[in-house]
mmCIF file of C-alpha atoms in Angstrom:
data_model
loop_
_atom_site.group_PDB
_atom_site.id
_atom_site.type_symbol
_atom_site.label_atom_id
_atom_site.label_comp_id
_atom_site.label_asym_id
_atom_site.label_seq_id
_atom_site.Cartn_x
_atom_site.Cartn_y
_atom_site.Cartn_z
ATOM 1 C CA MET A 1 -17.531 -23.456 -2.295
ATOM 2 C CA SER A 2 -14.024 -24.871 -2.385
ATOM 3 C CA TRP A 3 -12.816 -21.462 -3.611
ATOM 4 C CA PHE A 4 -13.823 -20.089 -0.176
ATOM 5 C CA GLY A 5 -12.503 -23.023 1.851
ATOM 6 C CA GLY A 6 -10.276 -25.944 1.070
ATOM 7 C CA SER A 7 -6.655 -26.514 1.990
ATOM 8 C CA TYR A 8 -3.890 -24.432 0.496
ATOM 9 C CA GLU A 9 -2.428 -27.597 -1.098
ATOM 10 C CA GLU A 10 -5.339 -27.453 -3.570
ATOM 11 C CA TYR A 11 -4.407 -23.886 -4.530
ATOM 12 C CA ASP A 12 -0.670 -23.833 -3.815
ATOM 13 C CA PHE A 13 0.666 -20.397 -4.773
ATOM 14 C CA ASN A 14 4.104 -20.015 -6.316
ATOM 15 C CA MET A 15 5.896 -16.715 -6.558
ATOM 16 C CA PHE A 16 6.474 -15.483 -10.143
ATOM 17 C CA SER A 17 4.011 -18.004 -11.524
ATOM 18 C CA ALA A 18 1.635 -17.179 -14.383
ATOM 19 C CA SER A 19 -1.025 -15.888 -11.970
ATOM 20 C CA HIS A 20 1.532 -13.725 -10.147
ATOM 21 C CA PHE A 21 2.883 -12.208 -13.369
ATOM 22 C CA THR A 22 -0.701 -11.528 -14.477
ATOM 23 C CA VAL A 23 -1.335 -9.513 -11.326
ATOM 24 C CA LEU A 24 1.900 -7.546 -11.812
ATOM 25 C CA ALA A 25 0.889 -6.830 -15.418
ATOM 26 C CA ILE A 26 -2.504 -5.562 -14.213
ATOM 27 C CA LEU A 27 -0.697 -3.309 -11.722
ATOM 28 C CA ILE A 28 1.482 -1.815 -14.458
ATOM 29 C CA ILE A 29 -1.543 -1.254 -16.712
ATOM 30 C CA ILE A 30 -3.571 0.475 -13.963
ATOM 31 C CA VAL A 31 -0.693 2.715 -12.882
ATOM 32 C CA GLY A 32 0.116 3.508 -16.504
ATOM 33 C CA CYS A 33 -3.499 4.440 -17.274
ATOM 34 C CA LEU A 34 -3.766 6.621 -14.166
ATOM 35 C CA TYR A 35 -0.702 8.558 -15.265
ATOM 36 C CA ILE A 36 -1.323 8.716 -19.013
ATOM 37 C CA PHE A 37 -4.989 9.703 -18.725
ATOM 38 C CA LYS A 38 -4.666 11.843 -15.580
ATOM 39 C CA GLU A 39 -5.746 15.057 -17.315
ATOM 40 C CA ARG A 40 -8.795 13.430 -18.888
ATOM 41 C CA LEU A 41 -9.799 11.776 -15.617
ATOM 42 C CA LYS A 42 -9.629 15.106 -13.772
ATOM 43 C CA SER A 43 -12.583 16.380 -15.732
ATOM 44 C CA SER A 44 -14.859 13.554 -14.595
ATOM 45 C CA GLN A 45 -16.843 13.213 -11.379
ATOM 46 C CA TRP A 46 -15.573 10.223 -9.406
ATOM 47 C CA ARG A 47 -17.041 10.848 -5.940
ATOM 48 C CA LYS A 48 -19.540 7.960 -6.095
ATOM 49 C CA ALA A 49 -16.807 5.646 -7.368
ATOM 50 C CA GLU A 50 -14.553 6.695 -4.472
ATOM 51 C CA ILE A 51 -17.237 5.933 -1.878
ATOM 52 C CA GLY A 52 -18.073 2.689 -3.664
ATOM 53 C CA THR A 53 -14.415 1.651 -3.601
ATOM 54 C CA ALA A 54 -14.236 2.383 0.129
ATOM 55 C CA VAL A 55 -17.328 0.240 0.775
ATOM 56 C CA PHE A 56 -15.935 -2.511 -1.464
ATOM 57 C CA LEU A 57 -12.631 -2.560 0.448
ATOM 58 C CA LEU A 58 -14.433 -2.698 3.780
ATOM 59 C CA LEU A 59 -16.730 -5.542 2.659
ATOM 60 C CA LEU A 60 -13.812 -7.457 1.172
ATOM 61 C CA GLU A 61 -11.880 -7.187 4.436
ATOM 62 C CA MET A 62 -14.944 -8.298 6.399
ATOM 63 C CA MET A 63 -15.285 -11.313 4.104
ATOM 64 C CA TYR A 64 -11.632 -12.137 4.790
ATOM 65 C CA HIS A 65 -12.265 -12.252 8.532
ATOM 66 C CA VAL A 66 -15.406 -14.350 7.950
ATOM 67 C CA TRP A 67 -13.291 -16.715 5.833
ATOM 68 C CA MET A 68 -10.746 -17.060 8.645
ATOM 69 C CA ILE A 69 -13.482 -17.743 11.208
ATOM 70 C CA VAL A 70 -15.284 -20.295 9.001
ATOM 71 C CA ASN A 71 -12.036 -22.169 8.346
ATOM 72 C CA GLY A 72 -10.800 -21.963 11.926
ATOM 73 C CA ASN A 73 -7.878 -19.667 11.050
ATOM 74 C CA TRP A 74 -8.843 -16.564 13.039
ATOM 75 C CA GLN A 75 -6.330 -16.152 15.862
ATOM 76 C CA LEU A 76 -5.127 -13.156 17.827
ATOM 77 C CA SER A 77 -1.565 -13.899 16.758
ATOM 78 C CA HIS A 78 -2.220 -12.997 13.121
ATOM 79 C CA ALA A 79 -5.808 -11.807 12.531
ATOM 80 C CA ILE A 80 -5.712 -8.363 14.189
ATOM 81 C CA PRO A 81 -5.362 -5.713 11.433
ATOM 82 C CA LEU A 82 -1.978 -4.440 12.606
ATOM 83 C CA GLU A 83 0.153 -5.356 9.605
ATOM 84 C CA LEU A 84 1.373 -2.373 7.610
ATOM 85 C CA CYS A 85 -0.863 -3.210 4.649
ATOM 86 C CA SER A 86 -3.881 -3.783 6.930
ATOM 87 C CA ILE A 87 -3.299 -0.364 8.471
ATOM 88 C CA SER A 88 -2.873 1.101 4.989
ATOM 89 C CA LEU A 89 -6.139 -0.524 3.897
ATOM 90 C CA PHE A 90 -8.087 1.285 6.610
ATOM 91 C CA LEU A 91 -6.203 4.501 5.846
ATOM 92 C CA ALA A 92 -7.274 4.080 2.211
ATOM 93 C CA ILE A 93 -10.912 3.648 3.265
ATOM 94 C CA ILE A 94 -10.720 6.742 5.483
ATOM 95 C CA LEU A 95 -9.049 8.750 2.714
ATOM 96 C CA LEU A 96 -11.652 7.768 0.116
ATOM 97 C CA ILE A 97 -14.463 8.842 2.448
ATOM 98 C CA SER A 98 -12.938 11.886 4.182
ATOM 99 C CA GLU A 99 -10.442 13.148 1.561
ATOM 100 C CA LYS A 100 -8.233 14.335 4.450
ATOM 101 C CA LYS A 101 -4.762 15.516 3.395
ATOM 102 C CA LEU A 102 -3.109 14.129 6.552
ATOM 103 C CA VAL A 103 -4.396 10.632 5.789
ATOM 104 C CA TYR A 104 -3.105 10.942 2.227
ATOM 105 C CA GLU A 105 0.336 12.014 3.461
ATOM 106 C CA ILE A 106 0.726 8.854 5.543
ATOM 107 C CA LEU A 107 -0.944 6.447 3.090
ATOM 108 C CA LEU A 108 1.232 7.644 0.224
ATOM 109 C CA PHE A 109 4.327 6.180 1.882
ATOM 110 C CA THR A 110 2.870 3.241 3.832
ATOM 111 C CA GLY A 111 0.751 2.199 0.861
ATOM 112 C CA LEU A 112 3.394 2.448 -1.848
ATOM 113 C CA LEU A 113 6.169 0.895 0.239
ATOM 114 C CA GLY A 114 4.136 -1.814 1.974
ATOM 115 C CA ALA A 115 1.933 -2.849 -0.945
ATOM 116 C CA SER A 116 4.815 -2.939 -3.425
ATOM 117 C CA GLN A 117 6.700 -5.349 -1.156
ATOM 118 C CA ALA A 118 3.579 -7.519 -0.820
ATOM 119 C CA LEU A 119 2.804 -7.474 -4.552
ATOM 120 C CA PHE A 120 6.310 -8.379 -5.712
ATOM 121 C CA THR A 121 7.137 -10.869 -2.918
ATOM 122 C CA PRO A 122 3.704 -12.041 -1.683
ATOM 123 C CA TYR A 123 3.421 -14.025 1.533
ATOM 124 C CA LEU A 124 0.543 -16.153 0.243
ATOM 125 C CA ASN A 125 -0.450 -19.812 0.198
ATOM 126 C CA TYR A 126 -3.533 -19.736 -2.030
ATOM 127 C CA ASP A 127 -3.381 -19.371 -5.804
ATOM 128 C CA PHE A 128 -6.043 -18.418 -8.361
ATOM 129 C CA PRO A 129 -9.051 -18.803 -8.203
ATOM 130 C CA HIS A 130 -9.230 -19.068 -4.391
ATOM 131 C CA PHE A 131 -10.934 -16.267 -2.441
ATOM 132 C CA ARG A 132 -7.740 -15.509 -0.513
ATOM 133 C CA PHE A 133 -5.877 -14.955 -3.797
ATOM 134 C CA PHE A 134 -8.462 -12.370 -4.883
ATOM 135 C CA HIS A 135 -8.569 -10.749 -1.444
ATOM 136 C CA PHE A 136 -4.803 -10.472 -1.168
ATOM 137 C CA PHE A 137 -4.115 -9.016 -4.600
ATOM 138 C CA MET A 138 -7.219 -6.842 -4.946
ATOM 139 C CA THR A 139 -6.620 -5.132 -1.599
ATOM 140 C CA HIS A 140 -2.911 -4.598 -2.259
ATOM 141 C CA LEU A 141 -3.523 -3.326 -5.786
ATOM 142 C CA LEU A 142 -5.979 -0.756 -4.426
ATOM 143 C CA ILE A 143 -3.712 0.193 -1.515
ATOM 144 C CA PHE A 144 -0.964 0.894 -4.053
ATOM 145 C CA CYS A 145 -3.119 2.710 -6.607
ATOM 146 C CA ILE A 146 -5.364 4.861 -4.366
ATOM 147 C CA PRO A 147 -2.596 7.258 -3.208
ATOM 148 C CA LEU A 148 -1.430 7.579 -6.833
ATOM 149 C CA TYR A 149 -5.023 8.370 -7.842
ATOM 150 C CA PHE A 150 -5.169 11.109 -5.199
ATOM 151 C CA THR A 151 -1.801 12.421 -6.404
ATOM 152 C CA TRP A 152 -2.346 12.487 -10.168
ATOM 153 C CA ILE A 153 -6.131 12.853 -10.419
ATOM 154 C CA LYS A 154 -7.153 14.712 -7.253
ATOM 155 C CA GLY A 155 -4.074 16.950 -7.164
ATOM 156 C CA TYR A 156 -2.776 16.025 -3.703
ATOM 157 C CA ARG A 157 0.983 16.376 -3.236
ATOM 158 C CA PRO A 158 3.362 15.402 -0.409
ATOM 159 C CA SER A 159 5.726 17.840 1.285
ATOM 160 C CA ILE A 160 8.965 17.065 3.070
ATOM 161 C CA TYR A 161 6.921 17.280 6.278
ATOM 162 C CA SER A 162 4.794 14.396 4.993
ATOM 163 C CA VAL A 163 7.826 12.121 5.361
ATOM 164 C CA GLY A 164 8.270 13.270 8.967
ATOM 165 C CA LYS A 165 4.581 12.729 9.744
ATOM 166 C CA THR A 166 4.758 9.186 8.375
ATOM 167 C CA MET A 167 7.880 8.291 10.347
ATOM 168 C CA LEU A 168 6.322 9.775 13.498
ATOM 169 C CA PHE A 169 3.136 7.773 12.899
ATOM 170 C CA LEU A 170 5.077 4.524 12.487
ATOM 171 C CA ASN A 171 7.277 5.125 15.526
ATOM 172 C CA ILE A 172 4.276 5.911 17.722
ATOM 173 C CA LEU A 173 2.617 2.744 16.426
ATOM 174 C CA MET A 174 5.670 0.513 16.893
ATOM 175 C CA PRO A 175 5.726 0.207 20.744
ATOM 176 C CA PHE A 176 2.000 -0.581 20.767
ATOM 177 C CA VAL A 177 2.476 -3.320 18.146
ATOM 178 C CA MET A 178 5.431 -4.757 20.099
ATOM 179 C CA ILE A 179 3.186 -5.092 23.164
ATOM 180 C CA VAL A 180 0.502 -6.814 21.075
ATOM 181 C CA ASN A 181 3.144 -9.203 19.695
ATOM 182 C CA TRP A 182 4.326 -10.010 23.198
ATOM 183 C CA LEU A 183 0.776 -10.645 24.451
ATOM 184 C CA THR A 184 -0.414 -12.702 21.466
ATOM 185 C CA GLY A 185 2.784 -14.364 20.239
ATOM 186 C CA GLY A 186 2.272 -12.603 16.920
ATOM 187 C CA ASN A 187 4.689 -11.025 14.483
ATOM 188 C CA TYR A 188 2.841 -7.890 13.431
ATOM 189 C CA LEU A 189 4.955 -5.468 11.370
ATOM 190 C CA TYR A 190 7.618 -8.223 11.465
ATOM 191 C CA LEU A 191 8.852 -6.833 14.776
ATOM 192 C CA SER A 192 9.357 -10.300 16.305
ATOM 193 C CA HIS A 193 11.118 -12.090 13.447
ATOM 194 C CA LYS A 194 11.457 -12.077 9.669
ATOM 195 C CA PRO A 195 8.767 -13.684 7.487
ATOM 196 C CA LYS A 196 9.397 -17.301 6.521
ATOM 197 C CA SER A 197 9.082 -16.545 2.816
ATOM 198 C CA THR A 198 11.612 -14.631 0.739
ATOM 199 C CA SER A 199 11.421 -10.892 1.381
ATOM 200 C CA LEU A 200 13.412 -7.678 1.382
ATOM 201 C CA LEU A 201 14.119 -8.176 5.092
ATOM 202 C CA ASP A 202 16.538 -10.977 4.210
ATOM 203 C CA LEU A 203 18.967 -8.297 3.041
ATOM 204 C CA LEU A 204 18.737 -6.130 6.162
ATOM 205 C CA GLY A 205 20.666 -8.146 8.735
ATOM 206 C CA PRO A 206 19.717 -10.372 11.692
ATOM 207 C CA TYR A 207 17.136 -9.698 14.405
ATOM 208 C CA PRO A 208 16.768 -7.098 15.906
ATOM 209 C CA TRP A 209 19.098 -5.022 13.732
ATOM 210 C CA TYR A 210 16.977 -5.465 10.633
ATOM 211 C CA ILE A 211 14.309 -3.324 12.362
ATOM 212 C CA VAL A 212 16.721 -0.375 12.501
ATOM 213 C CA SER A 213 17.811 -1.054 8.924
ATOM 214 C CA LEU A 214 14.180 -1.258 7.840
ATOM 215 C CA GLU A 215 13.379 2.095 9.408
ATOM 216 C CA LEU A 216 16.352 3.741 7.714
ATOM 217 C CA LEU A 217 15.363 2.130 4.417
ATOM 218 C CA ALA A 218 11.751 3.278 4.842
ATOM 219 C CA PHE A 219 12.945 6.834 5.487
ATOM 220 C CA SER A 220 15.257 6.779 2.454
ATOM 221 C CA LEU A 221 12.585 5.373 0.135
ATOM 222 C CA SER A 222 10.061 7.885 1.473
ATOM 223 C CA ILE A 223 12.440 10.682 0.533
ATOM 224 C CA ILE A 224 12.657 9.257 -2.991
ATOM 225 C CA ILE A 225 8.849 9.051 -3.246
ATOM 226 C CA TRP A 226 8.602 12.665 -2.053
ATOM 227 C CA LEU A 227 11.150 13.785 -4.639
ATOM 228 C CA LEU A 228 9.240 12.006 -7.414
ATOM 229 C CA LEU A 229 5.735 13.147 -6.450
ATOM 230 C CA ARG A 230 6.232 16.534 -4.763
ATOM 231 C CA GLN A 231 4.698 19.698 -6.147
ATOM 232 C CA ARG A 232 7.196 21.230 -8.509
ATOM 233 C CA GLU A 233 7.334 24.983 -8.868
ATOM 234 C CA ARG A 234 6.759 26.145 -12.391
ATOM 235 C CA SER A 235 9.518 28.434 -13.493
ATOM 236 C CA LEU A 236 8.306 31.691 -15.035
ATOM 237 C CA PRO A 237 9.661 32.540 -18.493
ATOM 238 C CA VAL A 238 12.530 34.976 -18.370
ATOM 239 C CA GLU A 239 11.690 38.158 -20.219
ATOM 240 C CA LYS A 240 14.306 39.222 -22.680
ATOM 241 C CA PRO A 241 15.398 42.853 -22.353
ATOM 242 C CA PHE A 242 13.859 45.182 -24.921
ATOM 243 C CA ARG A 243 16.303 46.236 -27.567
ATOM 244 C CA ARG A 244 15.627 49.347 -29.594
ATOM 245 C CA ARG A 245 16.145 48.804 -33.282
ATOM 246 C CA ALA A 246 18.841 50.961 -34.852
#
């Protein structure tokens, strides 16, 4: 079972390698199909598939923690599910089961923003076909696609208040995560330092100013997502005035 264990040197992952581009191609295909076939998919019953996806995500995350324990990698400094994508994963599970609009409103922004960063600039040591490779990309693909599924197929739409709810959620969460970082020596939500690998944070200034820049960027990008996915009012046709024939 070397695919479940082994050192990362055996499966050294390189950004923008063939395996990475394959995953990005799969992402584009899934998103494209969700959008192109959205009307056809609306007519089908997907409730069992939604619950099954939630169970699959939960089992996959449990296997990840088992993998860390078996290989001696489970530590408080990095194994607590307090990263943005870990939080989004559990939000996705809750949304699939409960179908709550509030959960959708938050996941739409945390999922699209967090998972897109992870998919395009992954912080990953293990390449295909290691378990960690599958866990990382399968969870992030689903985190990205589930809110789009609820938008295009289920008919959910964000409002401008959804952006405010998300920013409030993150700012309530932030002090708690900072305390956890201080107690465990961790770097959850990258609130202690930037990731070692190349990431968007490299463009946002030094510590701690990149945190402020990141929040402003998250707000700006959330506004763009809202503008793209909000419910648009359908304009009624303007009736032409009746003209009596001469």
